[in-house]
């Protein structure tokens, strides 16, 4: 723990250091580096291309998201009622509305 003072208000607040956050950030960076090996920039177009299926994207972030969802089957959002998992938060929200009739 560390006590930090903000200059604008003069108020103190406690900053709690999360040891896992550094570890989590290192893992996220490692994952990002792995993903970067799976896509390439298309010369002269500013587009990114998936090396697995050759699909092209206007931005590298969209290509990374594609690789994680389509090829790695990453699903971080789970329904608390039926445990079905989704890649996108929006898809989970739609699931709650349509399947469980929760708005």
PDB file of C-alpha atoms in Angstrom:
ATOM      1  CA  UNK A   1       0.000   0.000   0.000  1.00  0.00           C
ATOM      2  CA  UNK A   2       1.063   3.563  -0.638  1.00  0.00           C
ATOM      3  CA  UNK A   3      -0.589   6.830   0.341  1.00  0.00           C
ATOM      4  CA  UNK A   4      -0.760   9.235  -2.578  1.00  0.00           C
ATOM      5  CA  UNK A   5      -1.771  12.875  -2.472  1.00  0.00           C
ATOM      6  CA  UNK A   6      -3.399  14.592  -5.420  1.00  0.00           C
ATOM      7  CA  UNK A   7      -2.045  18.075  -6.021  1.00  0.00           C
ATOM      8  CA  UNK A   8      -5.270  19.557  -7.385  1.00  0.00           C
ATOM      9  CA  UNK A   9      -7.445  18.700  -4.373  1.00  0.00           C
ATOM     10  CA  UNK A  10      -4.873  17.969  -1.683  1.00  0.00           C
ATOM     11  CA  UNK A  11      -6.800  14.823  -0.767  1.00  0.00           C
ATOM     12  CA  UNK A  12      -5.042  11.589   0.084  1.00  0.00           C
ATOM     13  CA  UNK A  13      -6.063   8.212  -1.191  1.00  0.00           C
ATOM     14  CA  UNK A  14      -4.612   4.761  -0.721  1.00  0.00           C
ATOM     15  CA  UNK A  15      -3.113   3.076  -3.717  1.00  0.00           C
ATOM     16  CA  UNK A  16      -3.194  -0.669  -3.305  1.00  0.00           C
ATOM     17  CA  UNK A  17      -0.536  -2.450  -5.324  1.00  0.00           C
ATOM     18  CA  UNK A  18      -1.882  -5.594  -6.937  1.00  0.00           C
ATOM     19  CA  UNK A  19       1.005  -8.037  -7.398  1.00  0.00           C
ATOM     20  CA  UNK A  20      -1.075  -9.994  -9.880  1.00  0.00           C
ATOM     21  CA  UNK A  21      -1.565  -6.959 -12.090  1.00  0.00           C
ATOM     22  CA  UNK A  22       2.077  -7.000 -13.226  1.00  0.00           C
ATOM     23  CA  UNK A  23       1.848 -10.704 -13.874  1.00  0.00           C
ATOM     24  CA  UNK A  24      -1.445 -10.236 -15.723  1.00  0.00           C
ATOM     25  CA  UNK A  25       0.026  -7.414 -17.827  1.00  0.00           C
ATOM     26  CA  UNK A  26       3.048  -9.557 -18.704  1.00  0.00           C
ATOM     27  CA  UNK A  27       0.764 -12.378 -19.844  1.00  0.00           C
ATOM     28  CA  UNK A  28      -1.343  -9.964 -21.901  1.00  0.00           C
ATOM     29  CA  UNK A  29       1.788  -8.598 -23.568  1.00  0.00           C
ATOM     30  CA  UNK A  30       3.002 -12.131 -24.286  1.00  0.00           C
ATOM     31  CA  UNK A  31      -0.386 -12.956 -25.830  1.00  0.00           C
ATOM     32  CA  UNK A  32      -0.259  -9.796 -27.944  1.00  0.00           C
ATOM     33  CA  UNK A  33       3.222 -10.710 -29.172  1.00  0.00           C
ATOM     34  CA  UNK A  34       1.944 -14.189 -30.115  1.00  0.00           C
ATOM     35  CA  UNK A  35      -0.959 -12.628 -32.024  1.00  0.00           C
ATOM     36  CA  UNK A  36       1.389 -10.299 -33.892  1.00  0.00           C
ATOM     37  CA  UNK A  37       3.067 -13.389 -35.344  1.00  0.00           C
ATOM     38  CA  UNK A  38      -0.281 -14.465 -36.796  1.00  0.00           C
ATOM     39  CA  UNK A  39      -1.029 -11.399 -38.900  1.00  0.00           C
ATOM     40  CA  UNK A  40       0.868  -9.182 -41.279  1.00  0.00           C
ATOM     41  CA  UNK A  41       0.441  -5.698 -42.676  1.00  0.00           C
ATOM     42  CA  UNK A  42      -0.411  -5.631 -46.355  1.00  0.00           C
ATOM     43  CA  UNK A  43       2.221  -3.386 -48.014  1.00  0.00           C
ATOM     44  CA  UNK A  44       0.875  -0.124 -49.400  1.00  0.00           C
ATOM     45  CA  UNK A  45      -2.683  -0.629 -48.181  1.00  0.00           C
ATOM     46  CA  UNK A  46      -2.509  -0.034 -44.433  1.00  0.00           C
ATOM     47  CA  UNK A  47      -4.549  -3.210 -43.980  1.00  0.00           C
ATOM     48  CA  UNK A  48      -3.810  -6.278 -41.863  1.00  0.00           C
ATOM     49  CA  UNK A  49      -4.076  -9.870 -43.072  1.00  0.00           C
ATOM     50  CA  UNK A  50      -4.666 -12.977 -40.984  1.00  0.00           C
ATOM     51  CA  UNK A  51      -1.932 -15.547 -41.723  1.00  0.00           C
ATOM     52  CA  UNK A  52      -4.235 -18.414 -40.754  1.00  0.00           C
ATOM     53  CA  UNK A  53      -7.120 -17.799 -43.167  1.00  0.00           C
ATOM     54  CA  UNK A  54      -5.813 -14.858 -45.262  1.00  0.00           C
ATOM     55  CA  UNK A  55      -8.802 -12.652 -44.416  1.00  0.00           C
ATOM     56  CA  UNK A  56      -7.968  -8.925 -44.620  1.00  0.00           C
ATOM     57  CA  UNK A  57      -8.953  -6.187 -42.178  1.00  0.00           C
ATOM     58  CA  UNK A  58      -8.824  -2.396 -42.280  1.00  0.00           C
ATOM     59  CA  UNK A  59      -7.060  -2.265 -38.890  1.00  0.00           C
ATOM     60  CA  UNK A  60      -4.669  -4.581 -37.081  1.00  0.00           C
ATOM     61  CA  UNK A  61      -6.840  -4.456 -33.922  1.00  0.00           C
ATOM     62  CA  UNK A  62      -9.732  -5.950 -35.892  1.00  0.00           C
ATOM     63  CA  UNK A  63      -7.426  -8.675 -37.174  1.00  0.00           C
ATOM     64  CA  UNK A  64      -6.246  -9.506 -33.633  1.00  0.00           C
ATOM     65  CA  UNK A  65      -9.866  -9.659 -32.448  1.00  0.00           C
ATOM     66  CA  UNK A  66     -10.680 -11.973 -35.374  1.00  0.00           C
ATOM     67  CA  UNK A  67      -7.800 -14.320 -34.532  1.00  0.00           C
ATOM     68  CA  UNK A  68      -8.779 -14.511 -30.859  1.00  0.00           C
ATOM     69  CA  UNK A  69     -12.474 -15.109 -31.507  1.00  0.00           C
ATOM     70  CA  UNK A  70     -12.411 -17.263 -34.655  1.00  0.00           C
ATOM     71  CA  UNK A  71      -9.159 -19.193 -34.444  1.00  0.00           C
ATOM     72  CA  UNK A  72      -8.465 -19.298 -30.668  1.00  0.00           C
ATOM     73  CA  UNK A  73     -12.178 -19.530 -29.721  1.00  0.00           C
ATOM     74  CA  UNK A  74     -11.587 -17.084 -26.863  1.00  0.00           C
ATOM     75  CA  UNK A  75     -14.778 -16.379 -24.891  1.00  0.00           C
ATOM     76  CA  UNK A  76     -14.420 -14.173 -21.815  1.00  0.00           C
ATOM     77  CA  UNK A  77     -18.075 -13.362 -21.185  1.00  0.00           C
ATOM     78  CA  UNK A  78     -20.205 -16.087 -19.579  1.00  0.00           C
ATOM     79  CA  UNK A  79     -23.918 -16.075 -18.816  1.00  0.00           C
ATOM     80  CA  UNK A  80     -24.512 -16.430 -15.083  1.00  0.00           C
ATOM     81  CA  UNK A  81     -27.805 -18.235 -15.706  1.00  0.00           C
ATOM     82  CA  UNK A  82     -26.838 -20.962 -18.181  1.00  0.00           C
ATOM     83  CA  UNK A  83     -23.002 -20.695 -18.418  1.00  0.00           C
ATOM     84  CA  UNK A  84     -22.997 -20.130 -22.196  1.00  0.00           C
ATOM     85  CA  UNK A  85     -19.891 -18.132 -23.156  1.00  0.00           C
ATOM     86  CA  UNK A  86     -19.381 -15.331 -25.661  1.00  0.00           C
ATOM     87  CA  UNK A  87     -16.433 -13.491 -27.173  1.00  0.00           C
ATOM     88  CA  UNK A  88     -18.095 -10.075 -27.118  1.00  0.00           C
ATOM     89  CA  UNK A  89     -19.841  -8.371 -24.217  1.00  0.00           C
ATOM     90  CA  UNK A  90     -22.535  -7.175 -26.631  1.00  0.00           C
ATOM     91  CA  UNK A  91     -23.296 -10.773 -27.626  1.00  0.00           C
ATOM     92  CA  UNK A  92     -23.764 -11.680 -23.950  1.00  0.00           C
ATOM     93  CA  UNK A  93     -26.109  -8.718 -23.480  1.00  0.00           C
ATOM     94  CA  UNK A  94     -28.130  -9.809 -26.521  1.00  0.00           C
ATOM     95  CA  UNK A  95     -28.221 -13.363 -25.116  1.00  0.00           C
ATOM     96  CA  UNK A  96     -29.686 -12.115 -21.807  1.00  0.00           C
ATOM     97  CA  UNK A  97     -32.356 -10.140 -23.678  1.00  0.00           C
ATOM     98  CA  UNK A  98     -33.312 -12.852 -26.164  1.00  0.00           C
ATOM     99  CA  UNK A  99     -32.804 -16.088 -24.230  1.00  0.00           C
ATOM    100  CA  UNK A 100     -33.621 -15.079 -20.652  1.00  0.00           C
ATOM    101  CA  UNK A 101     -35.790 -12.016 -21.418  1.00  0.00           C
ATOM    102  CA  UNK A 102     -33.675  -9.796 -19.159  1.00  0.00           C
ATOM    103  CA  UNK A 103     -33.186  -6.189 -20.233  1.00  0.00           C
TER     104      UNK A 103
END
